[in-house]
């Protein structure tokens, strides 16, 4: 009558006898897409999670670095009027401000570039457009970080 | 208010729009800023010539705008972090938004004299 009736011993209505015994235990059914030695290692890491976390951690550090920078450049000691080659020479004579500017450069550029990557992902829908915009973004980012780093490390107060 | 508009058109959405716009603006500024700072490797004269334009009244106004963008992005960024990591953050997101706006207005008022003062002296004489 009932065709869906099953028993613990796995006796099927057709076989009439237990299918599984001690010598013939129930077959283990592999989960679909089970990882084996032959499957390649994970192709997708936790990049997006790392990027999400980086945006938050770098943001907290940037509050101090950037607002401190604006305070020094625009508010203290006469505001913008004092800025000039001599002022920069005085600041970069100190390793403390060199490291400050270097950290600010790297964190702000990477934070901003990753933010722009999100914006491109959101608005550029054609694969080609995305590819080109991101290529442009990454090129500009690498160029800016390298240039800024070079300028800090090779600054010469006696250039002329 | 029709259903399904708890987010749309309210504080949460507008703060997100403003966060995105200010973030993109600051990034473009930073790109140009590293280029102009690189002039210190060319010659002191070239650097000083470009920086002189930063001291004109019109650019001073742009600087005030940049300060506005950074302060909003920084304060609202801290709010976003609080929403994500503080267990009560999502419940207080609206109050935190208005706190951000309050602190922002106070800081912007405080920045008027330091950032725009020299421009006023150029325009109206000291
Ligand atoms: C209008 C406002 C600003 C002025 C007047 C200004 C001025 C300066 C000056 C004079 C320097 C030379 C080095 C020093 O004195 O530390 C400098 C470097 C730097 N500034 Fe600004 N700054 C402003 C806004 C910003 C903002 C908003 C950011 C970040 C988003 C920023 C990031 C940097 C970085 C990364 C460097 C190092 C550049 C390099 O490595 O060549 N600045 N800035
Ligand atoms: C001053 C301290 C800063 C803080 C606290 C901060 C915080 C944040 C946070 C938490 C996010 C993630 C928002 C989200 O996932 O919804 C974000 C996004 C972003 N930030 Fe910042 N940030 C700061 C400075 C900067 C700077 C200097 C730049 C530019 C160079 C920048 C550009 C961006 C961009 C373009 C985004 C993406 C916006 C989006 O996806 O809608 N931020 N910021």
Short mmCIF file of C-alpha atoms and ligand atoms in Angstrom, two decimals:
data_model
loop_
_atom_site.label_atom_id
_atom_site.label_comp_id
_atom_site.label_asym_id
_atom_site.label_seq_id
_atom_site.Cartn_x
_atom_site.Cartn_y
_atom_site.Cartn_z
CA UNK A 1 0.00 0.00 0.00
CA UNK A 2 2.24 2.74 1.20
CA UNK A 3 5.23 2.99 -1.09
CA UNK A 4 7.03 5.54 1.03
CA UNK A 5 7.28 3.24 4.01
CA UNK A 6 10.85 2.66 5.08
CA UNK A 7 12.48 0.77 7.88
CA UNK A 8 15.65 1.30 9.81
CA UNK A 9 17.23 -1.81 8.36
CA UNK A 10 16.72 -0.49 4.89
CA UNK A 11 14.59 -3.43 3.81
CA UNK A 12 13.12 -2.47 0.52
CA UNK A 13 9.77 -3.77 -0.69
CA UNK A 14 11.54 -5.25 -3.72
CA UNK A 15 14.54 -6.89 -2.06
CA UNK A 16 12.52 -8.33 0.80
CA UNK A 17 15.70 -8.64 2.85
CA UNK A 18 17.99 -6.17 4.57
CA UNK A 19 20.15 -4.44 1.96
CA UNK A 20 22.81 -3.31 4.42
CA UNK A 21 24.72 -5.65 6.68
CA UNK A 22 27.89 -5.34 8.74
CA UNK A 23 29.91 -6.31 5.70
CA UNK A 24 27.90 -4.13 3.41
CA UNK A 25 27.26 -0.92 5.32
CA UNK A 26 25.19 1.90 3.97
CA UNK A 27 27.06 3.71 1.26
CA UNK A 28 28.31 7.11 2.23
CA UNK A 29 26.80 9.67 -0.10
CA UNK A 30 29.24 12.40 -0.97
CA UNK A 31 28.06 15.93 -0.56
CA UNK A 32 27.75 17.71 -3.87
CA UNK A 33 30.86 19.74 -4.69
CA UNK A 34 32.79 18.12 -1.89
CA UNK A 35 36.37 19.31 -1.71
CA UNK A 36 38.86 16.54 -2.47
CA UNK A 37 42.60 16.47 -3.00
CA UNK A 38 41.98 17.07 -6.67
CA UNK A 39 39.88 20.22 -6.34
CA UNK A 40 41.98 23.31 -6.77
CA UNK A 41 42.52 25.45 -3.70
CA UNK A 42 39.85 28.02 -2.98
CA UNK A 43 39.83 30.62 -5.72
CA UNK A 44 37.90 33.14 -3.68
CA UNK A 45 39.47 34.26 -0.43
CA UNK A 46 37.99 36.69 2.01
CA UNK A 47 39.05 39.72 0.01
CA UNK A 48 35.78 41.59 0.34
CA UNK A 49 35.73 41.02 4.10
CA UNK A 50 39.30 42.27 4.38
CA UNK A 51 38.43 45.31 2.26
CA UNK A 52 35.39 46.05 4.42
CA UNK A 53 37.48 45.83 7.59
CA UNK A 54 40.28 47.89 6.07
CA UNK A 55 37.85 50.74 5.25
CA UNK A 56 36.86 50.93 8.92
CA UNK A 57 40.32 50.55 10.48
CA UNK A 58 41.99 52.98 8.06
CA UNK A 59 39.09 55.40 8.55
CA UNK A 60 39.73 55.58 12.30
CA UNK A 61 43.45 56.25 11.77
CA UNK A 62 42.73 58.78 9.01
CA UNK A 63 40.55 60.87 11.32
CA UNK A 64 43.66 61.67 13.37
CA UNK A 65 46.08 61.99 10.43
CA UNK A 66 43.94 64.08 8.07
CA UNK A 67 42.27 66.36 10.61
CA UNK A 68 45.67 66.90 12.25
CA UNK A 69 47.10 67.73 8.81
CA UNK A 70 44.32 70.23 8.08
CA UNK A 71 44.79 71.83 11.49
CA UNK A 72 48.51 72.31 10.82
CA UNK A 73 48.14 73.49 7.22
CA UNK A 74 45.01 75.64 7.39
CA UNK A 75 44.48 76.75 10.98
CA UNK A 76 47.63 76.98 13.10
CA UNK A 77 50.38 79.55 12.65
CA UNK A 78 48.74 81.80 10.08
CA UNK A 79 46.83 79.19 8.07
CA UNK A 80 47.71 78.76 4.37
CA UNK A 81 49.66 82.02 4.22
CA UNK A 82 52.75 80.42 5.83
CA UNK A 83 53.01 77.53 3.32
CA UNK A 84 55.97 77.56 0.98
CA UNK A 85 59.09 75.63 0.11
CA UNK A 86 60.82 76.72 3.32
CA UNK A 87 57.88 75.57 5.42
CA UNK A 88 57.86 72.12 3.81
CA UNK A 89 61.65 71.86 4.24
CA UNK A 90 61.24 72.60 7.92
CA UNK A 91 58.55 69.96 8.35
CA UNK A 92 60.23 67.17 6.43
CA UNK A 93 63.44 67.74 8.40
CA UNK A 94 61.65 65.75 11.10
CA UNK A 95 61.24 61.98 10.66
CA UNK A 96 58.04 62.20 12.69
CA UNK A 97 56.26 64.30 10.05
CA UNK A 98 57.80 62.25 7.26
CA UNK A 99 56.26 59.10 8.72
CA UNK A 100 53.00 60.97 9.37
CA UNK A 101 52.74 62.10 5.73
CA UNK A 102 53.82 58.70 4.41
CA UNK A 103 51.19 56.87 6.45
CA UNK A 104 48.55 59.43 5.48
CA UNK A 105 49.48 59.07 1.80
CA UNK A 106 49.25 55.27 1.77
CA UNK A 107 46.15 54.94 3.94
CA UNK A 108 44.18 57.73 2.24
CA UNK A 109 45.06 56.52 -1.26
CA UNK A 110 44.23 52.88 -0.54
CA UNK A 111 41.06 53.82 1.36
CA UNK A 112 39.93 56.17 -1.40
CA UNK A 113 40.84 53.74 -4.18
CA UNK A 114 38.94 50.92 -2.54
CA UNK A 115 35.99 53.25 -2.03
CA UNK A 116 36.06 54.19 -5.70
CA UNK A 117 36.21 50.51 -6.63
CA UNK A 118 32.91 50.08 -4.80
CA UNK A 119 31.44 53.07 -6.62
CA UNK A 120 32.53 51.67 -10.01
CA UNK A 121 31.07 48.28 -9.12
CA UNK A 122 27.79 50.00 -8.29
CA UNK A 123 27.34 52.18 -11.36
CA UNK A 124 29.34 50.76 -14.27
CA UNK A 125 27.35 47.82 -15.57
CA UNK A 126 29.03 46.83 -18.84
CA UNK A 127 32.01 44.51 -18.21
CA UNK A 128 34.18 46.54 -20.58
CA UNK A 129 33.40 49.84 -18.87
CA UNK A 130 34.18 48.31 -15.47
CA UNK A 131 37.46 46.91 -16.72
CA UNK A 132 38.62 50.22 -18.15
CA UNK A 133 37.52 52.34 -15.21
CA UNK A 134 39.20 50.02 -12.74
CA UNK A 135 42.34 49.85 -14.86
CA UNK A 136 42.46 53.64 -14.88
CA UNK A 137 41.79 53.78 -11.12
CA UNK A 138 44.51 51.26 -10.23
CA UNK A 139 47.04 52.93 -12.54
CA UNK A 140 46.37 56.36 -11.05
CA UNK A 141 46.52 54.95 -7.51
CA UNK A 142 49.83 53.13 -7.96
CA UNK A 143 51.32 56.16 -9.72
CA UNK A 144 50.21 58.57 -6.98
CA UNK A 145 51.42 56.37 -4.11
CA UNK A 146 54.82 55.83 -5.76
CA UNK A 147 55.25 59.53 -6.63
CA UNK A 148 54.27 60.71 -3.15
CA UNK A 149 56.56 58.17 -1.49
CA UNK A 150 59.45 59.12 -3.74
CA UNK A 151 58.93 62.82 -2.99
CA UNK A 152 59.04 62.26 0.77
CA UNK A 153 62.15 60.05 0.64
CA UNK A 154 64.15 62.09 -1.86
CA UNK A 155 63.23 65.57 -0.62
CA UNK A 156 66.26 67.84 -0.83
CA UNK A 157 66.12 71.16 1.09
CA UNK A 158 69.21 72.39 -0.80
CA UNK A 159 67.83 71.66 -4.24
CA UNK A 160 68.93 75.14 -5.29
CA UNK B 1 4.26 57.51 4.07
CA UNK B 2 3.83 54.51 1.75
CA UNK B 3 5.20 51.16 2.83
CA UNK B 4 8.78 50.19 2.07
CA UNK B 5 10.24 53.66 2.37
CA UNK B 6 11.73 53.33 5.83
CA UNK B 7 15.18 53.91 4.32
CA UNK B 8 14.51 55.74 1.08
CA UNK B 9 14.50 59.50 1.35
CA UNK B 10 15.41 59.49 5.03
CA UNK B 11 18.53 60.23 7.09
CA UNK B 12 20.09 56.85 6.33
CA UNK B 13 19.89 57.31 2.57
CA UNK B 14 20.99 60.95 2.43
CA UNK B 15 23.94 60.39 4.74
CA UNK B 16 25.02 57.53 2.45
CA UNK B 17 24.73 59.74 -0.65
CA UNK B 18 26.71 62.54 1.02
CA UNK B 19 29.33 60.08 2.29
CA UNK B 20 29.84 58.76 -1.23
CA UNK B 21 29.99 62.20 -2.89
CA UNK B 22 32.44 63.60 -0.32
CA UNK B 23 34.62 60.48 -0.49
CA UNK B 24 34.96 60.73 -4.27
CA UNK B 25 35.67 64.49 -4.09
CA UNK B 26 38.41 64.03 -1.47
CA UNK B 27 40.02 61.29 -3.58
CA UNK B 28 40.23 63.56 -6.63
CA UNK B 29 41.60 66.37 -4.49
CA UNK B 30 44.27 64.07 -3.04
CA UNK B 31 45.40 63.04 -6.54
CA UNK B 32 45.98 66.68 -7.52
CA UNK B 33 47.44 67.48 -4.10
CA UNK B 34 50.20 64.87 -4.39
CA UNK B 35 51.00 66.21 -7.86
CA UNK B 36 51.35 69.80 -6.64
CA UNK B 37 53.39 68.74 -3.60
CA UNK B 38 55.72 66.87 -5.99
CA UNK B 39 56.81 70.28 -7.29
CA UNK B 40 59.12 70.54 -4.28
CA UNK B 41 61.30 68.11 -6.23
CA UNK B 42 61.31 70.44 -9.25
CA UNK B 43 62.26 73.77 -7.74
CA UNK B 44 61.37 75.98 -4.76
CA UNK B 45 60.23 78.71 -7.15
CA UNK B 46 57.76 76.48 -9.00
CA UNK B 47 56.37 75.15 -5.75
CA UNK B 48 55.93 78.60 -4.26
CA UNK B 49 54.29 79.85 -7.46
CA UNK B 50 51.60 77.14 -7.33
CA UNK B 51 51.08 77.46 -3.60
CA UNK B 52 50.57 81.22 -4.09
CA UNK B 53 47.31 80.43 -5.92
CA UNK B 54 46.16 78.56 -2.78
CA UNK B 55 46.21 81.86 -0.94
CA UNK B 56 43.76 83.67 -3.23
CA UNK B 57 40.22 84.35 -1.96
CA UNK B 58 38.50 82.06 -4.47
CA UNK B 59 40.70 79.08 -3.66
CA UNK B 60 40.24 79.86 0.04
CA UNK B 61 36.54 79.27 -0.52
CA UNK B 62 37.34 75.93 -2.18
CA UNK B 63 39.50 75.05 0.83
CA UNK B 64 36.56 75.80 3.10
CA UNK B 65 34.49 73.44 0.95
CA UNK B 66 37.19 70.76 1.22
CA UNK B 67 37.19 71.13 5.00
CA UNK B 68 33.40 70.76 4.94
CA UNK B 69 33.65 67.56 2.87
CA UNK B 70 36.39 66.02 5.04
CA UNK B 71 34.71 66.85 8.33
CA UNK B 72 31.39 65.38 7.16
CA UNK B 73 33.04 62.26 5.72
CA UNK B 74 35.14 61.75 8.87
CA UNK B 75 32.28 62.26 11.35
CA UNK B 76 29.78 60.23 9.35
CA UNK B 77 32.45 57.55 8.80
CA UNK B 78 32.72 57.19 12.56
CA UNK B 79 28.92 56.90 12.67
CA UNK B 80 29.00 54.12 10.05
CA UNK B 81 31.65 52.31 12.12
CA UNK B 82 29.49 52.67 15.23
CA UNK B 83 26.45 51.30 13.37
CA UNK B 84 28.52 48.28 12.26
CA UNK B 85 30.36 47.45 15.47
CA UNK B 86 28.30 48.83 18.37
CA UNK B 87 25.43 46.52 19.30
CA UNK B 88 23.06 49.45 19.81
CA UNK B 89 24.42 51.31 16.78
CA UNK B 90 21.63 50.53 14.31
CA UNK B 91 18.99 51.58 16.83
CA UNK B 92 20.60 54.97 17.37
CA UNK B 93 21.72 55.61 13.77
CA UNK B 94 19.29 58.50 13.38
CA UNK B 95 20.31 60.20 16.62
CA UNK B 96 23.95 59.70 15.68
CA UNK B 97 23.29 61.30 12.29
CA UNK B 98 21.90 64.44 13.90
CA UNK B 99 24.80 64.44 16.37
CA UNK B 100 27.16 64.34 13.38
CA UNK B 101 25.35 67.29 11.80
CA UNK B 102 25.48 69.23 15.07
CA UNK B 103 29.22 68.68 15.58
CA UNK B 104 29.81 69.42 11.89
CA UNK B 105 28.04 72.80 12.09
CA UNK B 106 29.99 73.78 15.22
CA UNK B 107 33.33 72.82 13.62
CA UNK B 108 32.44 74.59 10.36
CA UNK B 109 31.58 77.74 12.28
CA UNK B 110 34.90 77.48 14.08
CA UNK B 111 36.75 77.06 10.77
CA UNK B 112 35.38 80.27 9.23
CA UNK B 113 37.91 82.64 10.73
CA UNK B 114 41.08 80.47 10.41
CA UNK B 115 40.34 79.33 6.83
CA UNK B 116 38.65 82.42 5.37
CA UNK B 117 40.16 85.16 7.55
CA UNK B 118 43.17 85.82 5.33
CA UNK B 119 40.94 85.96 2.24
CA UNK B 120 38.81 88.61 3.95
CA UNK B 121 41.95 90.59 4.71
CA UNK B 122 43.02 90.38 1.04
CA UNK B 123 39.60 91.48 -0.16
CA UNK B 124 38.82 94.19 2.37
CA UNK B 125 42.33 95.20 3.39
CA UNK B 126 43.83 94.55 6.81
C1 LIG C 1 43.67 72.68 1.58
C2 LIG C 1 44.09 71.88 2.51
C3 LIG C 1 45.51 71.32 2.52
C4 LIG C 1 46.70 71.99 2.51
C5 LIG C 1 46.92 73.50 2.50
C6 LIG C 1 47.75 71.00 2.53
C7 LIG C 1 49.11 71.27 2.53
C8 LIG C 1 50.12 70.34 2.44
C9 LIG C 1 51.54 70.63 2.48
C10 LIG C 1 52.15 72.04 2.64
C11 LIG C 1 52.21 69.46 2.34
C12 LIG C 1 53.74 69.29 2.34
C13 LIG C 1 54.26 68.44 3.45
C14 LIG C 1 53.84 68.89 4.82
O1 LIG C 1 53.92 70.08 5.14
O2 LIG C 1 53.41 68.02 5.60
C15 LIG C 1 51.23 68.42 2.22
C16 LIG C 1 51.50 67.08 2.05
C17 LIG C 1 50.54 66.08 2.01
N1 LIG C 1 49.18 66.23 2.19
FE1 LIG C 1 48.20 67.99 2.38
N2 LIG C 1 47.18 69.74 2.56
C18 LIG C 1 45.81 69.90 2.54
C19 LIG C 1 44.87 68.91 2.57
C20 LIG C 1 45.14 67.56 2.53
C21 LIG C 1 44.15 66.51 2.61
C22 LIG C 1 42.65 66.73 2.74
C23 LIG C 1 44.83 65.32 2.55
C24 LIG C 1 44.31 63.89 2.63
C25 LIG C 1 43.23 63.46 2.12
C26 LIG C 1 46.24 65.63 2.41
C27 LIG C 1 47.24 64.70 2.28
C28 LIG C 1 48.57 64.99 2.11
C29 LIG C 1 49.61 63.98 1.86
C30 LIG C 1 49.36 62.49 1.69
C31 LIG C 1 50.83 64.68 1.77
C32 LIG C 1 52.20 64.06 1.45
C33 LIG C 1 52.43 64.25 -0.03
C34 LIG C 1 53.61 63.51 -0.58
O3 LIG C 1 53.90 62.38 -0.14
O4 LIG C 1 54.24 64.02 -1.53
N3 LIG C 1 46.39 66.99 2.42
N4 LIG C 1 49.95 68.98 2.29
C1 LIG C 2 38.88 61.19 7.74
C2 LIG C 2 38.66 59.96 8.09
C3 LIG C 2 37.83 58.99 7.28
C4 LIG C 2 36.91 58.13 7.81
C5 LIG C 2 36.52 57.96 9.29
C6 LIG C 2 36.35 57.38 6.71
C7 LIG C 2 35.42 56.36 6.85
C8 LIG C 2 34.87 55.65 5.82
C9 LIG C 2 34.06 54.46 5.95
C10 LIG C 2 33.70 53.80 7.27
C11 LIG C 2 33.70 54.08 4.71
C12 LIG C 2 32.86 52.86 4.35
C13 LIG C 2 31.43 53.25 4.13
C14 LIG C 2 30.58 52.06 3.79
O1 LIG C 2 31.07 50.93 3.69
O2 LIG C 2 29.36 52.29 3.62
C15 LIG C 2 34.26 55.02 3.77
C16 LIG C 2 34.06 55.00 2.40
C17 LIG C 2 34.73 55.81 1.50
N1 LIG C 2 35.74 56.71 1.81
FE1 LIG C 2 36.31 57.27 3.65
N2 LIG C 2 36.93 57.81 5.53
C18 LIG C 2 37.85 58.78 5.82
C19 LIG C 2 38.67 59.43 4.92
C20 LIG C 2 38.61 59.30 3.54
C21 LIG C 2 39.51 59.92 2.59
C22 LIG C 2 40.72 60.80 2.96
C23 LIG C 2 39.09 59.57 1.33
C24 LIG C 2 39.66 59.91 -0.02
C25 LIG C 2 40.93 59.81 -0.32
C26 LIG C 2 37.91 58.73 1.49
C27 LIG C 2 37.18 58.18 0.46
C28 LIG C 2 36.17 57.28 0.60
C29 LIG C 2 35.40 56.72 -0.49
C30 LIG C 2 35.55 57.07 -1.98
C31 LIG C 2 34.50 55.80 0.08
C32 LIG C 2 33.46 54.93 -0.67
C33 LIG C 2 32.08 55.52 -0.49
C34 LIG C 2 30.97 54.56 -0.89
O3 LIG C 2 31.22 53.39 -1.17
O4 LIG C 2 29.81 55.03 -0.89
N3 LIG C 2 37.66 58.58 2.85
N4 LIG C 2 34.99 55.98 4.47
#
